CSV table of C-alpha atoms in Angstrom, one decimal:
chain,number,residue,atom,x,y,z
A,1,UNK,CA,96.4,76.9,68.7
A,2,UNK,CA,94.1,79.5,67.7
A,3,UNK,CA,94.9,78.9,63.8
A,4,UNK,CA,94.5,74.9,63.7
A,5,UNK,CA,90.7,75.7,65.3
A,6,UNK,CA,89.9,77.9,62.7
A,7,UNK,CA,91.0,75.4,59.9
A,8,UNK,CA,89.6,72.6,62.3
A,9,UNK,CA,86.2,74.6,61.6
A,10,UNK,CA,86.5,75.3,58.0
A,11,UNK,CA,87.4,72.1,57.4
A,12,UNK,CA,84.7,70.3,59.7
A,13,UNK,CA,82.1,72.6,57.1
A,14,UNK,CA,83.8,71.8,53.7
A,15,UNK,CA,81.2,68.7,52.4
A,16,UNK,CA,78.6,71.7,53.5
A,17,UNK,CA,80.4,74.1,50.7
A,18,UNK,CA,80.8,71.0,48.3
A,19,UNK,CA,77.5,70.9,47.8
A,20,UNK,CA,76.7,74.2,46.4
A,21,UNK,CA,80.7,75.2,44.9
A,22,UNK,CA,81.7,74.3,41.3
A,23,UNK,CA,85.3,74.0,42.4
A,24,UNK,CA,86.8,73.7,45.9
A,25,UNK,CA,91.1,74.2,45.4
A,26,UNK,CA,93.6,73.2,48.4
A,27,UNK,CA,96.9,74.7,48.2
A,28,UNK,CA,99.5,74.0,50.2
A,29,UNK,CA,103.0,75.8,50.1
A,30,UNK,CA,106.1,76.5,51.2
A,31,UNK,CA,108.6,79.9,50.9
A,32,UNK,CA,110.8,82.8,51.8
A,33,UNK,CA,109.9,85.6,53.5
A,34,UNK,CA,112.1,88.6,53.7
A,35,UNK,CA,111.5,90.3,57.1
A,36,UNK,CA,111.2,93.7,57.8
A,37,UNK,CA,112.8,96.9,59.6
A,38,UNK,CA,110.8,99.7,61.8
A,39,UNK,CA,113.1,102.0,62.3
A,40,UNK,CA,112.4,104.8,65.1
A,41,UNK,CA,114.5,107.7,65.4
A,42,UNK,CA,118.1,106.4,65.0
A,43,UNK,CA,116.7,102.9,66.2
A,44,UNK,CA,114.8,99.9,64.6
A,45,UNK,CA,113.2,96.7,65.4
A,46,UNK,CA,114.4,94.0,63.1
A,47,UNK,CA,112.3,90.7,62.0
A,48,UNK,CA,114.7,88.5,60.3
A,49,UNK,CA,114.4,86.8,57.2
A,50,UNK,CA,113.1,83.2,57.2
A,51,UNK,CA,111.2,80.3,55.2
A,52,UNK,CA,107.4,80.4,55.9
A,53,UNK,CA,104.6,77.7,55.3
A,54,UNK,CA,100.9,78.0,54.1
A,55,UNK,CA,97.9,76.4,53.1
A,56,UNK,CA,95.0,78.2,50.7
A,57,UNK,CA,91.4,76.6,50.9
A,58,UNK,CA,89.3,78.0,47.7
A,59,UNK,CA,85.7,78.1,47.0
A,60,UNK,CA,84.5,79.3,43.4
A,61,UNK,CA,82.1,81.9,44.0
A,62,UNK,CA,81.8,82.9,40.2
A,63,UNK,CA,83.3,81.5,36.7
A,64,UNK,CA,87.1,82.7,37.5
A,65,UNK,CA,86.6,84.2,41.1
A,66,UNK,CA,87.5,82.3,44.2
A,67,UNK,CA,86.6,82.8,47.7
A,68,UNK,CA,90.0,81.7,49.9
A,69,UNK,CA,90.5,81.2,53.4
A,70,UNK,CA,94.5,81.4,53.8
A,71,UNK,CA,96.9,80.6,56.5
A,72,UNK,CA,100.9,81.7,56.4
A,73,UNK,CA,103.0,80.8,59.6
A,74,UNK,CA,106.7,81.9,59.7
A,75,UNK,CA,109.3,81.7,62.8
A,76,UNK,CA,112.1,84.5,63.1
A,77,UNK,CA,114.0,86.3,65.2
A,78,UNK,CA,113.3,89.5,66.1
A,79,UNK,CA,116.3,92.1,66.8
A,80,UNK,CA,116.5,95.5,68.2
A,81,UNK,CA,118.8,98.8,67.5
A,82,UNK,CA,118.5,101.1,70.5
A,83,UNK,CA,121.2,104.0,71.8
A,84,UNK,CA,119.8,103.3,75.5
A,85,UNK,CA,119.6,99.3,75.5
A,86,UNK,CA,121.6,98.0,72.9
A,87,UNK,CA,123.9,100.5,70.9
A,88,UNK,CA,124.8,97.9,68.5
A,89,UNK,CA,122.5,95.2,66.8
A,90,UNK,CA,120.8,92.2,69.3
A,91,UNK,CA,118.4,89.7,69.3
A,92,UNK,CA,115.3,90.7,71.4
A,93,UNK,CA,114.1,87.3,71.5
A,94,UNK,CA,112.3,84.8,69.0
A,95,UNK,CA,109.2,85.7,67.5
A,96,UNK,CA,106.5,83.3,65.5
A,97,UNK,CA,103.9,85.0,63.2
A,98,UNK,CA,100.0,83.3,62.1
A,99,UNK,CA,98.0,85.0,60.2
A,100,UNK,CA,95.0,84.4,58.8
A,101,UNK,CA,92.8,85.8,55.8
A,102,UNK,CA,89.5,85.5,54.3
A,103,UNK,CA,89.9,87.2,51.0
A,104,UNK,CA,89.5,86.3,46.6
A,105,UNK,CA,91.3,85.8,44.0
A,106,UNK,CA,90.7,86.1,40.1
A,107,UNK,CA,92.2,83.8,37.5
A,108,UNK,CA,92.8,85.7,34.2
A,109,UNK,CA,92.9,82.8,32.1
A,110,UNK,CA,91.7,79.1,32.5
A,111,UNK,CA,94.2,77.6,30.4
A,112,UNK,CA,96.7,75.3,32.0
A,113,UNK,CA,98.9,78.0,32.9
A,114,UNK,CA,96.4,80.2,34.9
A,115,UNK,CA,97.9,83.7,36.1
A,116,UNK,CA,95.7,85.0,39.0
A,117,UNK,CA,95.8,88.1,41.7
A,118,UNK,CA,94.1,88.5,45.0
A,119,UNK,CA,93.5,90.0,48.2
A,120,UNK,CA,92.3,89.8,51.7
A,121,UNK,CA,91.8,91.1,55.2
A,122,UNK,CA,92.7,89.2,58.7
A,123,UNK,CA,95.0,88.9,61.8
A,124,UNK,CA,98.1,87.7,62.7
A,125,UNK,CA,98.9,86.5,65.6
A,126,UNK,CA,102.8,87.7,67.4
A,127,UNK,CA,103.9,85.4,69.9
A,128,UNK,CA,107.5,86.1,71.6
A,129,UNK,CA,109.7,83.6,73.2
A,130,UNK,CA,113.0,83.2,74.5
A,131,UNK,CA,113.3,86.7,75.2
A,132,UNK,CA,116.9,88.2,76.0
A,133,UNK,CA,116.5,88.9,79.7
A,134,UNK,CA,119.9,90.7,79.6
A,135,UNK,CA,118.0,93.7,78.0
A,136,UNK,CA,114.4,94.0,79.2
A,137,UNK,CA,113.6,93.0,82.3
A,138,UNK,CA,110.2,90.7,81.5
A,139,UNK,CA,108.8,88.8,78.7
A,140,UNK,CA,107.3,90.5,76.1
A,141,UNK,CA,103.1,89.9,75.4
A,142,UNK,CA,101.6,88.0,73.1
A,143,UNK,CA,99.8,90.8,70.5
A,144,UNK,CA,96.7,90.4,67.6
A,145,UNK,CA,96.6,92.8,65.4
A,146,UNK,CA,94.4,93.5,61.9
A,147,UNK,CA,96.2,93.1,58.6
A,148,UNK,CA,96.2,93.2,55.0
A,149,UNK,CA,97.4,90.8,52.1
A,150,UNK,CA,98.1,91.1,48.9
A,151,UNK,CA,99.0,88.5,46.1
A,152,UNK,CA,99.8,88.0,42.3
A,153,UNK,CA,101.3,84.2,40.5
A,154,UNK,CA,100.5,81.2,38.3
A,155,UNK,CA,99.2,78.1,38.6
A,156,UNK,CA,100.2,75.9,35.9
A,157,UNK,CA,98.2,72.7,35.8
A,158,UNK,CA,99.7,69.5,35.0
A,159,UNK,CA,96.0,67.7,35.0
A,160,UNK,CA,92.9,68.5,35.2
A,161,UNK,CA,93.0,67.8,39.2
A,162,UNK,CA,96.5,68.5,40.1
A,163,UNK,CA,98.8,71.7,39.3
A,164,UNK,CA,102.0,73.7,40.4
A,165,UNK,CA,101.4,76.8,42.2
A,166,UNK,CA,103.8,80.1,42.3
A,167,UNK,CA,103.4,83.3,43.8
A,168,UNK,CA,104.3,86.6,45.3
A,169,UNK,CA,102.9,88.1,48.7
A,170,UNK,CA,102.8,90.9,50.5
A,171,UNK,CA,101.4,91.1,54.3
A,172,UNK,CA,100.9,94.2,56.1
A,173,UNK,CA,100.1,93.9,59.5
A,174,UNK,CA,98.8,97.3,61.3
A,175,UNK,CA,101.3,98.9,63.3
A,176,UNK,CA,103.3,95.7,63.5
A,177,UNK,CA,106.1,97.9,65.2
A,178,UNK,CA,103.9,98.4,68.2
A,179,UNK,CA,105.5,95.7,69.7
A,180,UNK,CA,107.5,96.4,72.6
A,181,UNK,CA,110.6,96.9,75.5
A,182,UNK,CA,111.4,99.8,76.7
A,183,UNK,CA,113.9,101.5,79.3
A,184,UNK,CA,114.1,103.9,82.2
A,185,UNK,CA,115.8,104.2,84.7
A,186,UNK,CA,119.1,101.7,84.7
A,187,UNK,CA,116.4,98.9,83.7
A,188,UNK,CA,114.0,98.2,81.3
A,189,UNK,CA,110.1,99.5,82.7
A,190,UNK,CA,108.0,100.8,80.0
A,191,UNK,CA,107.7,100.8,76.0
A,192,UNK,CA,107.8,102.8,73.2
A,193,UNK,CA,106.1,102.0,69.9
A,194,UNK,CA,106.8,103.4,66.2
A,195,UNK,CA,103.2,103.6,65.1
A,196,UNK,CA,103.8,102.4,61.5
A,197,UNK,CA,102.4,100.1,59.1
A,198,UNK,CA,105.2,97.8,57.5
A,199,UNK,CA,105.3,95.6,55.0
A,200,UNK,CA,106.5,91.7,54.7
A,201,UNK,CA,107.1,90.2,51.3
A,202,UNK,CA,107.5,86.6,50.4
A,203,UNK,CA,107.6,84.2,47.6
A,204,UNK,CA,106.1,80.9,47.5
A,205,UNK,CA,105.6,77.3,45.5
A,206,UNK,CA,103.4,74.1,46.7
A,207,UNK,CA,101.0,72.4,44.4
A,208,UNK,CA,97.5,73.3,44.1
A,209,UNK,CA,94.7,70.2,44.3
A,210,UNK,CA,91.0,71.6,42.2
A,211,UNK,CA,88.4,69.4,42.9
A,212,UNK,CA,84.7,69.8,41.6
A,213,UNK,CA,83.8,70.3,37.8
């Protein structure tokens, strides 16, 4: 829930942001993103591939460059590698990602086809479920952790109000790997963690709504 109260917030403060903005853009989307792979050792945690979902909120801070609160969510499953608990590939249990940015982007042209790039800084927020009790012996923990984003795409515009959006993004959550299971003993007891910074990409379309001037 912690997501829909920060767009409950943003949202509640938008006519405030209206009133000072030149342009205010809503984007909503929809994707594919492409998992990832920590490996440790000869072992890895796994996130599977899946689709994802978002929504972009835009302010124009300057002719070209827009302020952007941005939310992705995307449900996989998350799999595990590892010579003491599972010698062969298994699912660890389902995992659901939010993550939210404050960040920019800058449109290179304002055309109707309008190439842009962008960036930002946030969380996301790991929450486990459905765990596989046949390898650990308790539920894994909910985690927050910092991350980046990174973006580059188009929006064409078929009017003045209303356009197609398409883009590329990349998400790196800080030591996203940190999440853990662990073993000792004939049962699982305490964790290990990989330390790393990995990378998810994804692509994306939705439409994009500018309202303002």
């Amino acid at each position: 829930m912690r997501p829909v109260k920060f767009f409950v917030f943003f949202l509640v403060f938008m006519p405030l942001l209206s009133t000072w903005a030149q342009t205010i853009e809503i984007t909503p989307s929809y994707g594919f993103q492409f998992g990832t792979k920590s490996n440790y050792g000869r072992n890895y945690i796994q996130f599977d591939d899946s689709d994802q979902f978002g929504l972009t909120i835009g302010v124009e801070l300057h002719s070209g460059l827009i302020g952007e609160l941005t939310y992705f969510h995307h449900s996989s499953q998350l799999n595990i590698r590892d010579i003491n608990l599972s010698p062969i590939k298994s699912r660890l249990s389902d995992l659901s990602a939010d993550w939210i940015f404050i960040g920019t982007s800058k449109y290179f042209s304002y055309d109707k086809v309008r190439p842009f790039a962008g960036g930002g800084l946030g969380l996301v927020f790991l929450t486990p479920k459905n765990e596989n009790f046949d390898l650990i012996d308790r539920g894994l923990e909910n985690e927050t952790k910092f991350s980046f984003s990174v973006k580059a795409g188009v929006n064409i515009m078929l009017s003045k109000a209303v356009g197609l959006n398409f883009q590329g993004n990349l998400l790196l959550p800080i030591e996203w790997a940190g999440v853990y299971i662990g073993g000792g003993s004939g049962e699982v007891s305490s964790g290990i963690s990989t330390g790393t910074t990995t990378l998810i990409a994804g692509v994306s379309a939705g439409l994009v709504f500018s309202l303002g001037d």
